Amino acid sequence: SQQGEEDPQALSIQEGENATMNCSYKTSINNLQWYRQNSGRGLVHLILIRSNEREKHSGRLRVTLDTSKKSSSLLITASRAADTASYFCATGPSGGYNKLIFGAGTRLAVHP
Amino acid sequence: NAGVTQTPKFRVLKTGQSMTLLCAQDMNHEYMYWYRQDPGMGLRLIHYSVGEGTTAKGEVPDGYNVSRLKKQNFLLGLESAAPSQTSVYFCASSRTDNYGYTFGSGTRLTVV
């Protein structure tokens, strides 16, 4: 069962533009995490936001979390061609053991 | 500075054959996980372990077995491979709760 659902499924932008990806989930969580996957590679952890946090920044990344709406967004500012990848949100459910549930991902293409 | 290492990277099996996928981490992480990734479905949890000598079932455990005899190693076994097990398999580890995962680079398995 997929907890997180990303929107949009695919996004195509020009270099320098901002990219926004959204994630919705269904049950209560301890944390929500975002990962990047380049084609044919493993996933790379980008950022973790805890359930009691509303916003977090890391370099060009900004993540928001709205637990009342069970949703999160990932903003990548001033996108670069190297940001082309698939982005996944993953929720860490309440109950421990950090068993992440991943969404199907957003495919981002950044064109030079 | 290896992180999480998966072997092999590629494998082709015939239906009914068995094999073991090896995952090794050098970060002294407590938790380890096996996921499979299929097109359009994100990652699904097969089995996980919260410490040496412990294992537990995830979302899609049927047809797989695991062992964690040493803290740094987590083995995934397929006793009798089926075409439905054709997938990309990822191992990941995390320190404990509320930490991000470190992923291996994946094993691409084809069952014919």
PDB file of C-alpha atoms in Angstrom:
ATOM      1  CA  SER A   1       0.000   0.000   0.000  1.00  0.00           C
ATOM      2  CA  GLN A   2       1.340   3.433  -0.878  1.00  0.00           C
ATOM      3  CA  GLN A   3       1.134   6.020   1.850  1.00  0.00           C
ATOM      4  CA  GLY A   4       2.552   8.962  -0.029  1.00  0.00           C
ATOM      5  CA  GLU A   5       1.255  10.113  -3.378  1.00  0.00           C
ATOM      6  CA  GLU A   6       3.319  12.634  -5.273  1.00  0.00           C
ATOM      7  CA  ASP A   7       1.924  15.263  -7.567  1.00  0.00           C
ATOM      8  CA  PRO A   8       2.662  15.861 -10.377  1.00  0.00           C
ATOM      9  CA  GLN A   9       3.874  12.527 -11.749  1.00  0.00           C
ATOM     10  CA  ALA A  10       6.174  14.367 -14.138  1.00  0.00           C
ATOM     11  CA  LEU A  11       7.469  17.934 -14.321  1.00  0.00           C
ATOM     12  CA  SER A  12       9.467  19.610 -17.072  1.00  0.00           C
ATOM     13  CA  ILE A  13      11.063  23.032 -16.516  1.00  0.00           C
ATOM     14  CA  GLN A  14      13.893  25.251 -17.742  1.00  0.00           C
ATOM     15  CA  GLU A  15      17.124  25.836 -15.870  1.00  0.00           C
ATOM     16  CA  GLY A  16      16.777  28.651 -13.374  1.00  0.00           C
ATOM     17  CA  GLU A  17      13.078  28.036 -12.723  1.00  0.00           C
ATOM     18  CA  ASN A  18      11.714  26.721  -9.439  1.00  0.00           C
ATOM     19  CA  ALA A  19      10.294  23.207  -9.159  1.00  0.00           C
ATOM     20  CA  THR A  20       7.547  22.325  -6.707  1.00  0.00           C
ATOM     21  CA  MET A  21       6.493  18.782  -5.912  1.00  0.00           C
ATOM     22  CA  ASN A  22       3.687  17.795  -3.579  1.00  0.00           C
ATOM     23  CA  CYS A  23       3.068  14.742  -1.462  1.00  0.00           C
ATOM     24  CA  SER A  24      -0.084  13.616   0.314  1.00  0.00           C
ATOM     25  CA  TYR A  25      -0.362  10.823   2.840  1.00  0.00           C
ATOM     26  CA  LYS A  26      -3.075   9.024   4.757  1.00  0.00           C
ATOM     27  CA  THR A  27      -2.079   8.061   8.299  1.00  0.00           C
ATOM     28  CA  SER A  28      -0.290   9.687  11.226  1.00  0.00           C
ATOM     29  CA  ILE A  29       3.466  10.010  10.890  1.00  0.00           C
ATOM     30  CA  ASN A  30       6.627  10.525  12.914  1.00  0.00           C
ATOM     31  CA  ASN A  31       8.435  12.169  10.026  1.00  0.00           C
ATOM     32  CA  LEU A  32       8.347  12.732   6.297  1.00  0.00           C
ATOM     33  CA  GLN A  33      11.423  12.429   4.128  1.00  0.00           C
ATOM     34  CA  TRP A  34      12.348  13.318   0.567  1.00  0.00           C
ATOM     35  CA  TYR A  35      14.743  11.315  -1.609  1.00  0.00           C
ATOM     36  CA  ARG A  36      16.270  11.787  -5.050  1.00  0.00           C
ATOM     37  CA  GLN A  37      17.000   8.978  -7.489  1.00  0.00           C
ATOM     38  CA  ASN A  38      19.056   9.463 -10.611  1.00  0.00           C
ATOM     39  CA  SER A  39      18.341   7.013 -13.411  1.00  0.00           C
ATOM     40  CA  GLY A  40      19.653   3.561 -12.619  1.00  0.00           C
ATOM     41  CA  ARG A  41      21.045   4.563  -9.236  1.00  0.00           C
ATOM     42  CA  GLY A  42      20.117   4.190  -5.577  1.00  0.00           C
ATOM     43  CA  LEU A  43      18.071   6.738  -3.676  1.00  0.00           C
ATOM     44  CA  VAL A  44      19.782   9.602  -1.906  1.00  0.00           C
ATOM     45  CA  HIS A  45      18.330  11.141   1.236  1.00  0.00           C
ATOM     46  CA  LEU A  46      17.636  14.868   0.835  1.00  0.00           C
ATOM     47  CA  ILE A  47      15.809  16.077   3.905  1.00  0.00           C
ATOM     48  CA  LEU A  48      13.766  14.869   6.873  1.00  0.00           C
ATOM     49  CA  ILE A  49      11.027  16.890   8.529  1.00  0.00           C
ATOM     50  CA  ARG A  50       9.517  15.755  11.812  1.00  0.00           C
ATOM     51  CA  SER A  51       5.801  15.789  12.507  1.00  0.00           C
ATOM     52  CA  ASN A  52       6.149  18.752  14.894  1.00  0.00           C
ATOM     53  CA  GLU A  53       7.999  20.873  12.322  1.00  0.00           C
ATOM     54  CA  ARG A  54       6.348  23.007   9.643  1.00  0.00           C
ATOM     55  CA  GLU A  55       9.221  24.052   7.412  1.00  0.00           C
ATOM     56  CA  LYS A  56      12.819  23.064   6.799  1.00  0.00           C
ATOM     57  CA  HIS A  57      15.553  24.322   4.489  1.00  0.00           C
ATOM     58  CA  SER A  58      18.676  22.726   3.086  1.00  0.00           C
ATOM     59  CA  GLY A  59      20.595  24.699   0.478  1.00  0.00           C
ATOM     60  CA  ARG A  60      18.235  25.192  -2.490  1.00  0.00           C
ATOM     61  CA  LEU A  61      15.643  22.865  -0.976  1.00  0.00           C
ATOM     62  CA  ARG A  62      12.648  23.956   1.056  1.00  0.00           C
ATOM     63  CA  VAL A  63      10.226  21.456   2.546  1.00  0.00           C
ATOM     64  CA  THR A  64       6.920  22.237   4.199  1.00  0.00           C
ATOM     65  CA  LEU A  65       4.683  19.922   6.177  1.00  0.00           C
ATOM     66  CA  ASP A  66       1.018  20.420   6.994  1.00  0.00           C
ATOM     67  CA  THR A  67      -0.101  17.600   9.264  1.00  0.00           C
ATOM     68  CA  SER A  68      -3.690  18.888   9.370  1.00  0.00           C
ATOM     69  CA  LYS A  69      -3.927  18.414   5.607  1.00  0.00           C
ATOM     70  CA  LYS A  70      -1.571  15.410   5.594  1.00  0.00           C
ATOM     71  CA  SER A  71       0.528  16.979   2.892  1.00  0.00           C
ATOM     72  CA  SER A  72       4.071  18.125   2.191  1.00  0.00           C
ATOM     73  CA  SER A  73       5.788  20.043  -0.565  1.00  0.00           C
ATOM     74  CA  LEU A  74       9.362  20.098  -1.841  1.00  0.00           C
ATOM     75  CA  LEU A  75      10.574  23.270  -3.517  1.00  0.00           C
ATOM     76  CA  ILE A  76      13.828  23.299  -5.478  1.00  0.00           C
ATOM     77  CA  THR A  77      14.858  26.861  -6.248  1.00  0.00           C
ATOM     78  CA  ALA A  78      16.932  27.953  -9.260  1.00  0.00           C
ATOM     79  CA  SER A  79      16.900  24.468 -10.794  1.00  0.00           C
ATOM     80  CA  ARG A  80      19.902  23.112 -12.653  1.00  0.00           C
ATOM     81  CA  ALA A  81      20.176  20.406 -15.307  1.00  0.00           C
ATOM     82  CA  ALA A  82      21.875  18.257 -12.646  1.00  0.00           C
ATOM     83  CA  ASP A  83      18.606  18.283 -10.643  1.00  0.00           C
ATOM     84  CA  THR A  84      17.035  16.059 -13.307  1.00  0.00           C
ATOM     85  CA  ALA A  85      15.971  12.952 -11.389  1.00  0.00           C
ATOM     86  CA  SER A  86      13.004  11.266  -9.752  1.00  0.00           C
ATOM     87  CA  TYR A  87      11.971  12.587  -6.359  1.00  0.00           C
ATOM     88  CA  PHE A  88      10.196  10.456  -3.774  1.00  0.00           C
ATOM     89  CA  CYS A  89       8.468  11.328  -0.574  1.00  0.00           C
ATOM     90  CA  ALA A  90       8.493   8.731   2.172  1.00  0.00           C
ATOM     91  CA  THR A  91       6.581   8.715   5.431  1.00  0.00           C
ATOM     92  CA  GLY A  92       7.805   7.271   8.690  1.00  0.00           C
ATOM     93  CA  PRO A  93       4.641   6.031  10.396  1.00  0.00           C
ATOM     94  CA  SER A  94       3.973   6.386  14.085  1.00  0.00           C
ATOM     95  CA  GLY A  95       4.970   3.159  15.827  1.00  0.00           C
ATOM     96  CA  GLY A  96       8.679   3.067  15.349  1.00  0.00           C
ATOM     97  CA  TYR A  97      11.357   1.166  13.440  1.00  0.00           C
ATOM     98  CA  ASN A  98      11.517   3.903  10.804  1.00  0.00           C
ATOM     99  CA  LYS A  99       9.725   1.703   8.255  1.00  0.00           C
ATOM    100  CA  LEU A 100       9.366   4.187   5.443  1.00  0.00           C
ATOM    101  CA  ILE A 101       6.477   4.011   3.003  1.00  0.00           C
ATOM    102  CA  PHE A 102       7.371   5.483  -0.370  1.00  0.00           C
ATOM    103  CA  GLY A 103       5.237   7.147  -2.970  1.00  0.00           C
ATOM    104  CA  ALA A 104       5.545   6.494  -6.689  1.00  0.00           C
ATOM    105  CA  GLY A 105       7.681   9.592  -7.267  1.00  0.00           C
ATOM    106  CA  THR A 106       7.812  12.698  -9.436  1.00  0.00           C
ATOM    107  CA  ARG A 107      10.049  12.664 -12.519  1.00  0.00           C
ATOM    108  CA  LEU A 108      11.699  16.063 -12.872  1.00  0.00           C
ATOM    109  CA  ALA A 109      13.387  17.108 -16.104  1.00  0.00           C
ATOM    110  CA  VAL A 110      15.376  20.359 -16.076  1.00  0.00           C
ATOM    111  CA  HIS A 111      16.301  21.566 -19.561  1.00  0.00           C
ATOM    112  CA  PRO A 112      19.394  23.728 -20.193  1.00  0.00           C
TER     113      PRO A 112
ATOM    114  CA  ASN B   1      33.564   5.533   3.271  1.00  0.00           C
ATOM    115  CA  ALA B   2      31.641   2.758   1.491  1.00  0.00           C
ATOM    116  CA  GLY B   3      28.211   3.221   3.131  1.00  0.00           C
ATOM    117  CA  VAL B   4      25.909   0.412   1.923  1.00  0.00           C
ATOM    118  CA  THR B   5      27.240  -2.147  -0.530  1.00  0.00           C
ATOM    119  CA  GLN B   6      25.035  -4.570  -2.436  1.00  0.00           C
ATOM    120  CA  THR B   7      26.195  -7.620  -4.341  1.00  0.00           C
ATOM    121  CA  PRO B   8      25.627  -8.668  -7.041  1.00  0.00           C
ATOM    122  CA  LYS B   9      24.616  -5.669  -9.161  1.00  0.00           C
ATOM    123  CA  PHE B  10      22.939  -7.741 -11.873  1.00  0.00           C
ATOM    124  CA  ARG B  11      21.660 -11.308 -12.016  1.00  0.00           C
ATOM    125  CA  VAL B  12      19.547 -13.425 -14.356  1.00  0.00           C
ATOM    126  CA  LEU B  13      17.862 -16.459 -12.830  1.00  0.00           C
ATOM    127  CA  LYS B  14      15.783 -19.231 -14.271  1.00  0.00           C
ATOM    128  CA  THR B  15      12.410 -19.925 -12.693  1.00  0.00           C
ATOM    129  CA  GLY B  16      12.858 -22.170  -9.673  1.00  0.00           C
ATOM    130  CA  GLN B  17      16.490 -21.279  -9.012  1.00  0.00           C
ATOM    131  CA  SER B  18      17.590 -19.838  -5.710  1.00  0.00           C
ATOM    132  CA  MET B  19      19.949 -17.016  -4.853  1.00  0.00           C
ATOM    133  CA  THR B  20      21.076 -14.756  -2.029  1.00  0.00           C
ATOM    134  CA  LEU B  21      21.533 -11.005  -2.219  1.00  0.00           C
ATOM    135  CA  LEU B  22      24.080  -9.558   0.167  1.00  0.00           C
ATOM    136  CA  CYS B  23      23.916  -6.164   1.812  1.00  0.00           C
ATOM    137  CA  ALA B  24      26.758  -4.816   3.917  1.00  0.00           C
ATOM    138  CA  GLN B  25      26.940  -1.505   5.787  1.00  0.00           C
ATOM    139  CA  ASP B  26      29.904   0.007   7.583  1.00  0.00           C
ATOM    140  CA  MET B  27      28.127   2.782   9.510  1.00  0.00           C
ATOM    141  CA  ASN B  28      27.150   0.733  12.581  1.00  0.00           C
ATOM    142  CA  HIS B  29      23.464   1.329  11.825  1.00  0.00           C
ATOM    143  CA  GLU B  30      20.934  -0.597  13.878  1.00  0.00           C
ATOM    144  CA  TYR B  31      18.155  -0.813  11.297  1.00  0.00           C
ATOM    145  CA  MET B  32      18.370  -2.431   7.872  1.00  0.00           C
ATOM    146  CA  TYR B  33      15.758  -2.890   5.156  1.00  0.00           C
ATOM    147  CA  TRP B  34      15.133  -4.646   1.868  1.00  0.00           C
ATOM    148  CA  TYR B  35      12.868  -2.961  -0.691  1.00  0.00           C
ATOM    149  CA  ARG B  36      11.892  -3.806  -4.213  1.00  0.00           C
ATOM    150  CA  GLN B  37      11.240  -1.175  -6.856  1.00  0.00           C
ATOM    151  CA  ASP B  38       8.913  -1.837  -9.752  1.00  0.00           C
ATOM    152  CA  PRO B  39       7.966   0.652 -12.485  1.00  0.00           C
ATOM    153  CA  GLY B  40       5.273   3.087 -11.396  1.00  0.00           C
ATOM    154  CA  MET B  41       4.958   1.596  -7.903  1.00  0.00           C
ATOM    155  CA  GLY B  42       7.659   3.268  -5.872  1.00  0.00           C
ATOM    156  CA  LEU B  43       9.481   1.118  -3.329  1.00  0.00           C
ATOM    157  CA  ARG B  44       7.819  -1.623  -1.318  1.00  0.00           C
ATOM    158  CA  LEU B  45       9.247  -3.037   1.898  1.00  0.00           C
ATOM    159  CA  ILE B  46      10.045  -6.761   1.815  1.00  0.00           C
ATOM    160  CA  HIS B  47      11.681  -7.414   5.201  1.00  0.00           C
ATOM    161  CA  TYR B  48      13.505  -5.371   7.789  1.00  0.00           C
ATOM    162  CA  SER B  49      15.714  -5.801  10.833  1.00  0.00           C
ATOM    163  CA  VAL B  50      16.021  -3.604  13.916  1.00  0.00           C
ATOM    164  CA  GLY B  51      19.184  -5.212  15.241  1.00  0.00           C
ATOM    165  CA  GLU B  52      21.547  -8.144  15.007  1.00  0.00           C
ATOM    166  CA  GLY B  53      19.626 -11.415  15.129  1.00  0.00           C
ATOM    167  CA  THR B  54      16.210  -9.823  14.495  1.00  0.00           C
ATOM    168  CA  THR B  55      14.085  -9.832  11.348  1.00  0.00           C
ATOM    169  CA  ALA B  56      10.484  -8.927  10.576  1.00  0.00           C
ATOM    170  CA  LYS B  57       8.121  -8.983   7.607  1.00  0.00           C
ATOM    171  CA  GLY B  58       7.324  -5.924   5.568  1.00  0.00           C
ATOM    172  CA  GLU B  59       4.589  -5.285   3.049  1.00  0.00           C
ATOM    173  CA  VAL B  60       5.541  -7.923   0.442  1.00  0.00           C
ATOM    174  CA  PRO B  61       7.454 -10.738   2.211  1.00  0.00           C
ATOM    175  CA  ASP B  62       6.115 -13.786   0.362  1.00  0.00           C
ATOM    176  CA  GLY B  63       8.786 -15.734  -1.539  1.00  0.00           C
ATOM    177  CA  TYR B  64      11.673 -14.111   0.363  1.00  0.00           C
ATOM    178  CA  ASN B  65      13.642 -14.914   3.503  1.00  0.00           C
ATOM    179  CA  VAL B  66      16.215 -12.830   5.351  1.00  0.00           C
ATOM    180  CA  SER B  67      18.903 -13.207   7.960  1.00  0.00           C
ATOM    181  CA  ARG B  68      20.975 -10.801  10.018  1.00  0.00           C
ATOM    182  CA  LEU B  69      23.577 -12.867  11.794  1.00  0.00           C
ATOM    183  CA  LYS B  70      26.009  -9.945  11.997  1.00  0.00           C
ATOM    184  CA  LYS B  71      25.055  -6.327  12.576  1.00  0.00           C
ATOM    185  CA  GLN B  72      26.712  -5.131   9.388  1.00  0.00           C
ATOM    186  CA  ASN B  73      25.152  -7.714   7.035  1.00  0.00           C
ATOM    187  CA  PHE B  74      21.569  -8.279   5.907  1.00  0.00           C
ATOM    188  CA  LEU B  75      20.944 -11.144   3.471  1.00  0.00           C
ATOM    189  CA  LEU B  76      17.898 -11.545   1.244  1.00  0.00           C
ATOM    190  CA  GLY B  77      17.178 -15.028  -0.090  1.00  0.00           C
ATOM    191  CA  LEU B  78      14.939 -16.226  -2.871  1.00  0.00           C
ATOM    192  CA  GLU B  79      14.324 -19.943  -2.411  1.00  0.00           C
ATOM    193  CA  SER B  80      12.502 -20.611  -5.692  1.00  0.00           C
ATOM    194  CA  ALA B  81      12.561 -17.630  -8.027  1.00  0.00           C
ATOM    195  CA  ALA B  82       9.450 -16.664  -9.985  1.00  0.00           C
ATOM    196  CA  PRO B  83       9.072 -14.203 -12.893  1.00  0.00           C
ATOM    197  CA  SER B  84       7.028 -11.954 -10.562  1.00  0.00           C
ATOM    198  CA  GLN B  85      10.227 -11.398  -8.584  1.00  0.00           C
ATOM    199  CA  THR B  86      11.852  -9.634 -11.518  1.00  0.00           C
ATOM    200  CA  SER B  87      12.624  -6.247 -10.013  1.00  0.00           C
ATOM    201  CA  VAL B  88      15.300  -3.914  -8.737  1.00  0.00           C
ATOM    202  CA  TYR B  89      16.166  -4.677  -5.113  1.00  0.00           C
ATOM    203  CA  PHE B  90      17.482  -2.012  -2.772  1.00  0.00           C
ATOM    204  CA  CYS B  91      19.006  -2.423   0.629  1.00  0.00           C
ATOM    205  CA  ALA B  92      19.024   0.497   3.045  1.00  0.00           C
ATOM    206  CA  SER B  93      20.110   1.195   6.586  1.00  0.00           C
ATOM    207  CA  SER B  94      19.344   3.834   9.184  1.00  0.00           C
ATOM    208  CA  ARG B  95      20.748   4.677  12.587  1.00  0.00           C
ATOM    209  CA  THR B  96      17.425   4.319  14.428  1.00  0.00           C
ATOM    210  CA  ASP B  97      14.062   6.094  14.356  1.00  0.00           C
ATOM    211  CA  ASN B  98      13.762   9.526  12.766  1.00  0.00           C
ATOM    212  CA  TYR B  99      16.899   9.227  10.668  1.00  0.00           C
ATOM    213  CA  GLY B 100      17.243   9.143   6.920  1.00  0.00           C
ATOM    214  CA  TYR B 101      18.135   6.009   5.037  1.00  0.00           C
ATOM    215  CA  THR B 102      21.413   5.280   3.316  1.00  0.00           C
ATOM    216  CA  PHE B 103      20.710   3.185   0.237  1.00  0.00           C
ATOM    217  CA  GLY B 104      22.834   0.745  -1.699  1.00  0.00           C
ATOM    218  CA  SER B 105      23.118   1.044  -5.465  1.00  0.00           C
ATOM    219  CA  GLY B 106      20.658  -1.789  -6.105  1.00  0.00           C
ATOM    220  CA  THR B 107      20.538  -5.269  -7.629  1.00  0.00           C
ATOM    221  CA  ARG B 108      18.728  -5.694 -10.928  1.00  0.00           C
ATOM    222  CA  LEU B 109      17.245  -9.200 -10.953  1.00  0.00           C
ATOM    223  CA  THR B 110      15.575 -10.804 -13.937  1.00  0.00           C
ATOM    224  CA  VAL B 111      13.786 -14.146 -13.587  1.00  0.00           C
ATOM    225  CA  VAL B 112      13.120 -15.918 -16.880  1.00  0.00           C
TER     226      VAL B 112
END
